């Protein structure tokens, strides 16, 4: 499960991994939680789009880039520019579906050295079939993982607010966006 990294597919611009954003790629967010050690979360997120509005690309062309790329929308084929002129205005849910916890102090290390020794735990939604409800659980049951799992509603709200503030451009028929966030966790 730790290998569930979804690669971006540039050959298919209508895949859930292809969208344009004004998110600053170099900014890593820090959250303060009641944990005993610092760690880095690699959070895979699904955005389920409920409604979109047409956007004036004249205003947004200079400020958006392809997710996980520096490729500007204005450098893309004109047909794609016409298609990618819709902004999500309402989401059904912004769901962090897989959270990997790495025991490292440096965000730079996560980019270059993703060894199994650095992986502390995995957090994901479990389904209770007896009572039919979802809850956040851990793969390895570590103390750090269990503490962060208890705060997943907070992290979900944090991601919702972060995503709501950015400019996102998609094609009109897109119902799902998949992306990853790096979040630094520090004890408070």
Coordinates of C-alpha atoms in Angstrom, one line a residue, residues 17 35 60 84 88-89 97 102 129 162-163 165:
X17 CA -4.1 14.0 -12.3
X35 CA 2.9 14.4 18.9
X60 CA -5.8 33.1 -15.1
X84 CA -9.5 24.0 -19.2
X88 CA -14.6 24.1 -9.2
X89 CA -17.0 26.1 -7.0
X97 CA -7.4 8.8 1.3
X102 CA 7.8 9.6 7.4
X129 CA -19.0 -3.6 8.0
X162 CA -6.1 25.3 1.6
X163 CA -7.7 24.0 -1.6
X165 CA -8.2 29.4 -1.5

